[in-house]
Coordinates of C-alpha atoms in Angstrom, one line a residue:
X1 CA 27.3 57.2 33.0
X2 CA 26.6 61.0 32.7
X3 CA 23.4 61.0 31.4
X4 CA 23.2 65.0 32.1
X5 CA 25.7 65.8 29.0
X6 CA 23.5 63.9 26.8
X7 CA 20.9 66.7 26.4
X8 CA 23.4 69.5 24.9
X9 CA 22.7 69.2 21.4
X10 CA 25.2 71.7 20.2
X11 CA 28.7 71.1 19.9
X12 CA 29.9 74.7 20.6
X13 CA 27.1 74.6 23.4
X14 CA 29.3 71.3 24.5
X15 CA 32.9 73.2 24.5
X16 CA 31.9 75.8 26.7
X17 CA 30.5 73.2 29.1
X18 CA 33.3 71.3 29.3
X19 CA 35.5 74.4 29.6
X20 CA 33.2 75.4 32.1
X21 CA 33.6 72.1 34.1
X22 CA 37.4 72.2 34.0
X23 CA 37.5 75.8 35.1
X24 CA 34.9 74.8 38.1
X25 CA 36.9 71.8 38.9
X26 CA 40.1 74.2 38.8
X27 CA 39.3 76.7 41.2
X28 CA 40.3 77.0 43.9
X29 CA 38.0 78.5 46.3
X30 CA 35.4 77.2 44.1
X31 CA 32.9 80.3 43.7
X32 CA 29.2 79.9 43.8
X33 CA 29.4 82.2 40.3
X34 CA 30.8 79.0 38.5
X35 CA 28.5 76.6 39.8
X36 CA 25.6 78.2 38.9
X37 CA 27.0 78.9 35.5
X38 CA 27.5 75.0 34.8
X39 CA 24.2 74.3 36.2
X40 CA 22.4 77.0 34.6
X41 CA 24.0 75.1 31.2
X42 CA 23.2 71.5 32.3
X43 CA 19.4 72.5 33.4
X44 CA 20.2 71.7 36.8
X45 CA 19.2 73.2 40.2
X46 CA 22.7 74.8 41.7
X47 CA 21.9 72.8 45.0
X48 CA 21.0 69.4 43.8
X49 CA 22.3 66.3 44.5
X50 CA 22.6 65.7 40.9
X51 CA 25.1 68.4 39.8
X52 CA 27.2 67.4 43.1
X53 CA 27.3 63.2 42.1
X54 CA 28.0 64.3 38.1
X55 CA 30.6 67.2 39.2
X56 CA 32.7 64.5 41.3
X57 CA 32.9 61.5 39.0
X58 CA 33.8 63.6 36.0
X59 CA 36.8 65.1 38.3
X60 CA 37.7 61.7 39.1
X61 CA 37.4 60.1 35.3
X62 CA 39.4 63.6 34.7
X63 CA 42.1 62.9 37.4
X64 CA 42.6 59.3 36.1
X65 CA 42.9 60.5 32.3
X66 CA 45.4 63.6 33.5
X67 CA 47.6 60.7 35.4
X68 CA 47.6 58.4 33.0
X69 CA 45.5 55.9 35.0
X70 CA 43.2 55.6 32.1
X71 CA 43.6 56.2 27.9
X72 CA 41.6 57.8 25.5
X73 CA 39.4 55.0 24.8
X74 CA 38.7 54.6 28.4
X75 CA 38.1 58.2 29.5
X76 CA 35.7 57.8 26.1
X77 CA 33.7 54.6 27.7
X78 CA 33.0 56.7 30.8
X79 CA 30.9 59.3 28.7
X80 CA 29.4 56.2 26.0
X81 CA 25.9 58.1 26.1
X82 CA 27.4 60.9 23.9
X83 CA 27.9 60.9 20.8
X84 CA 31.4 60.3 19.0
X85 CA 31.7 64.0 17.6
X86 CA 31.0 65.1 21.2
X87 CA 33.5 62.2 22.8
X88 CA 35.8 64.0 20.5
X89 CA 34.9 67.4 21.6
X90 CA 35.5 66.2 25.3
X91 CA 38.7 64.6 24.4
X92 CA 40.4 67.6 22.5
X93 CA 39.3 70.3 25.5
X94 CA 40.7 67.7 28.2
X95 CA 43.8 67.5 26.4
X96 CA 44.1 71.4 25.7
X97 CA 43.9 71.3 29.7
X98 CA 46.0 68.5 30.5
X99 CA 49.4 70.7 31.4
X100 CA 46.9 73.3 33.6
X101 CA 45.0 69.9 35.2
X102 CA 48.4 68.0 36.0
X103 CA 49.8 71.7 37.6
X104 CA 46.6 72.0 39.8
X105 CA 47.3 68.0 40.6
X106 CA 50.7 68.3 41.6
X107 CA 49.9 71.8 43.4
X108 CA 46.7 69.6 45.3
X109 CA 49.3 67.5 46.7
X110 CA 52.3 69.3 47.6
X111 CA 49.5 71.6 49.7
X112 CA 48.5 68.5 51.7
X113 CA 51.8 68.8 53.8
X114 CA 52.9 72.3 53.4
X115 CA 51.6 75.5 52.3
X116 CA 51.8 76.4 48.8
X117 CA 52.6 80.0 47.4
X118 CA 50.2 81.4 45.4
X119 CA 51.8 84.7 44.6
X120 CA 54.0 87.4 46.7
X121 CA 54.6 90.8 47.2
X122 CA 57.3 92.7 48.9
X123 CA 58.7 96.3 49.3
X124 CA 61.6 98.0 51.3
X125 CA 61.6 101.1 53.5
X126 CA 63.9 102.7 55.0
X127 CA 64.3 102.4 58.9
X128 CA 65.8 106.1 60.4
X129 CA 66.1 105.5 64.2
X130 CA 64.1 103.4 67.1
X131 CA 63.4 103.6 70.9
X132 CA 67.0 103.1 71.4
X133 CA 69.3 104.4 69.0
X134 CA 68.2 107.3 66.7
X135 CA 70.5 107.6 64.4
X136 CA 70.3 103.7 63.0
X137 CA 70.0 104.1 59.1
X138 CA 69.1 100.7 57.5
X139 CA 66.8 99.4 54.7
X140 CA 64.3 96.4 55.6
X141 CA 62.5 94.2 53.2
X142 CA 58.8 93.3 53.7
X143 CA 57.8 90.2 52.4
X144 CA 54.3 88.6 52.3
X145 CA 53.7 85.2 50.5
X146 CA 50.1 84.6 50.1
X147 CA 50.1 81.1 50.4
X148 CA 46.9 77.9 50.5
X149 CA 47.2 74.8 52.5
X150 CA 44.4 71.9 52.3
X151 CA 41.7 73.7 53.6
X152 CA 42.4 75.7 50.6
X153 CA 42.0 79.1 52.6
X154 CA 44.4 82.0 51.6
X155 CA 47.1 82.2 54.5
X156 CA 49.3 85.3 53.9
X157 CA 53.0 84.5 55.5
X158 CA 54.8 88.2 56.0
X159 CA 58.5 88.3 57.5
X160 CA 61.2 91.3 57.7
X161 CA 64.9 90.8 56.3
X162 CA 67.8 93.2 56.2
X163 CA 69.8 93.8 53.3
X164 CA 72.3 91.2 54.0
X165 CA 69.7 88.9 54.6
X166 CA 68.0 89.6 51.6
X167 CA 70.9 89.0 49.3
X168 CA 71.2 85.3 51.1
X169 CA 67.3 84.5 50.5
X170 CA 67.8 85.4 46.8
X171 CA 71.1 83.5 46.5
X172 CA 69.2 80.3 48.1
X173 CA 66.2 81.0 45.7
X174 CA 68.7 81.3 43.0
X175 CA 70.3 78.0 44.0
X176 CA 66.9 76.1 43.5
X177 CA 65.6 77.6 40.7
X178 CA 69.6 76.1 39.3
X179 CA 69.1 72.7 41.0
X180 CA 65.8 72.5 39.1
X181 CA 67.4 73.2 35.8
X182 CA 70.2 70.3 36.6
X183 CA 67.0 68.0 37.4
X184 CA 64.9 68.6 34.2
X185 CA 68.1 68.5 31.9
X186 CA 69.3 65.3 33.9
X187 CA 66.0 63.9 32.3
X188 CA 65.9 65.0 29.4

């Protein structure tokens, strides 16, 4: 099925390439830097038709191993023109990546509705008067969540919160990351 694997006669030469794939399949934006490193490996022009067709059925024959639509053997059948020492190879580096495929998974489809949080940052200043009152004294926190939706553009989401505020945000955070806990140890 993808005949453009079968001419990578080294098994380290193999690793990288699939390691290479997963990244590329992975990132999100997905960088020209990447592409042209898998298609400078697989001998392939970075803006053919033939790296594009061979990219998205291996994600798809990866999605449906990392969900458990398809076993071993089958994820195996799908890549029959390799050898089994390379099927192997393939097999051992998708499962060293299953967790960090079935977190970019989940995170593809929680996006689709909302915006997902990448990472934050925050800091607090101190505000000492406005147009109206000049002697106000009070500490605000900055927050900005840089977040992705669908389109998989970086959205940053910045809001203001007083101290008291603050303290209710972290006790509601707080609450979650608890509720969480109850759930995983509920199935456990």
């Amino acid at each position: 099925m993808h005949n453009l694997l079968i001419n990578i006669s080294s098994e380290q030469d193999f690793k990288q390439i699939a390691h290479l794939l997963i990244d590329y399949l992975l990132e999100v934006p997905r960088t020209d830097v990447t592409r042209r490193k898998v298609c400078s490996l697989l001998n392939l022009p970075a803006g053919g038709d033939d790296f594009s067709f061979t990219i998205k059925l291996i994600e798809s024959v990866f999605r449906q191993y990392c969900l458990n639509e398809i076993n071993e053997a089958e994820l195996k059948s799908h890549f029959q023109a390799l050898n089994q020492d390379m099927q192997q190879t393939l097999l051992r580096t998708v499962e060293q990546r299953k967790s960090e495929i079935a977190q970019f998974l989940i995170n593809e489809i929680n996006a689709k509705d909302n915006l997902l949080m990448e990472s934050f940052d925050w800091d607090v200043k101190w505000i000492m008067g406005n147009s109206s009152l000049a002697s106000v004294r009070e500490q605000i926190a900055t927050v900005a969540l840089n977040c992705r939706g669908k389109d998989h553009r970086l959205k940053t989401v910045r809001f203001e919160m007083n101290r008291d505020k603050l303290n209710h945000f972290i006790e509601q955070l707080e609450k979650c990351d608890l509720e969480s806990l109850d759930m995983i140890k509920d199935k456990m």
